[in-house]
C-alpha angles and dihedrals in degrees: 000000000000105000117232095019119097119220102178109140092208091063097087094058091039097048109026094094096048088047093050092049093046090051093046097078101062089037091057098042113112095222134028109266114251131225106257118201136181127181141173088214118084114250094002101103092049090050094048096045091052095045097045088048090051089049095053097034101097096029119116119218130044119298131191123190136190127179129177126179114183093194097060097023087239124164129178122177134178118176091351094170104038109117121231134187097259101219107181099336087087088068091086085055091050091050089046092052093050092050092044091053093045091054090049088058093041099240146121125248112268114243088251091055093048092051092047090047093049092051092044096056104028098038098024087233110187099196090053088052094050089054094053094041088054095046093050098042129199094283092062095039089053091045092056091047090056093047090052091046089240092148097156095057116099116194114230116260127239094017095305094131089164087067094059109128115239135176136198089248093060099039089052087051089052096048089049090054090048094050104042138045113276146154094247103058125028120236091251087054091048089051095048093051091050092046091057096043088051089056098056109144115263096253089059098051099098129102121050095015089062114120099008121142123263087247094058122099113220134204117176148166124187136189135202132180136166118211134170090251123054092005116235122008106209119179138172131188125185148166126210142191134180143066091061098307140097106190140150128212129199123187122179122185140173137161086067118157093217133355093256086058092059095045092051088052094051093047094049084061096042094052094055092045096052089046099049091046090048092053094048 
């Protein structure tokens, strides 16, 4: 079984309505959404806006982008509230929920939970994810989403966690929680999530880490899923530190003709972001 790619035949029927609804917003828009950037660093917002816009200009499909750099107080967004089928990107949320719930009950993860979590993040193991999803249940998952302020995220029904609806806004909220002290996730929990995201197998290190400098530490989780509507969903979320910066990038895409096409789109965005921040 290829890890990270869903092959459930029932998914088409189960998720078709959600996918169609998710795609309706950009299709109905009167104008193409524009990249929006703000920054405390003079000139950086304009440069990022120009370069991200150029990176997505000739790419087919629907692309959503989020960037936040704590150091320069820089934020960029494109289609920040457009919903996408999560595919395996939701696995970071599953792990965060597991750790959040364990903290509430003042306990450590069991050996089984630790093994499942490692396989889920580092190898994008679907079976491990399904076991943890069933163990947690929708009540705990929704509880974490509420605590995290991830109000735009809608868990997939009937065990179809890969059809969870996610947005750039909420993924960026999650990455901010993972990378800075907060009351939702303990410091140990945050360190554990980052540790596993930094141990992703080499074949899954594409996406947002692309084009970073050799001095930039990375943590990544990708997702990819082909369905009969909107082609391939290909997503990447990553956090990065080094070179005087502390930043996170989310790129969500669907309508890709192939998985590789989506990967190339994401990496085109990531490359200019890393370049522009390194030069700032």
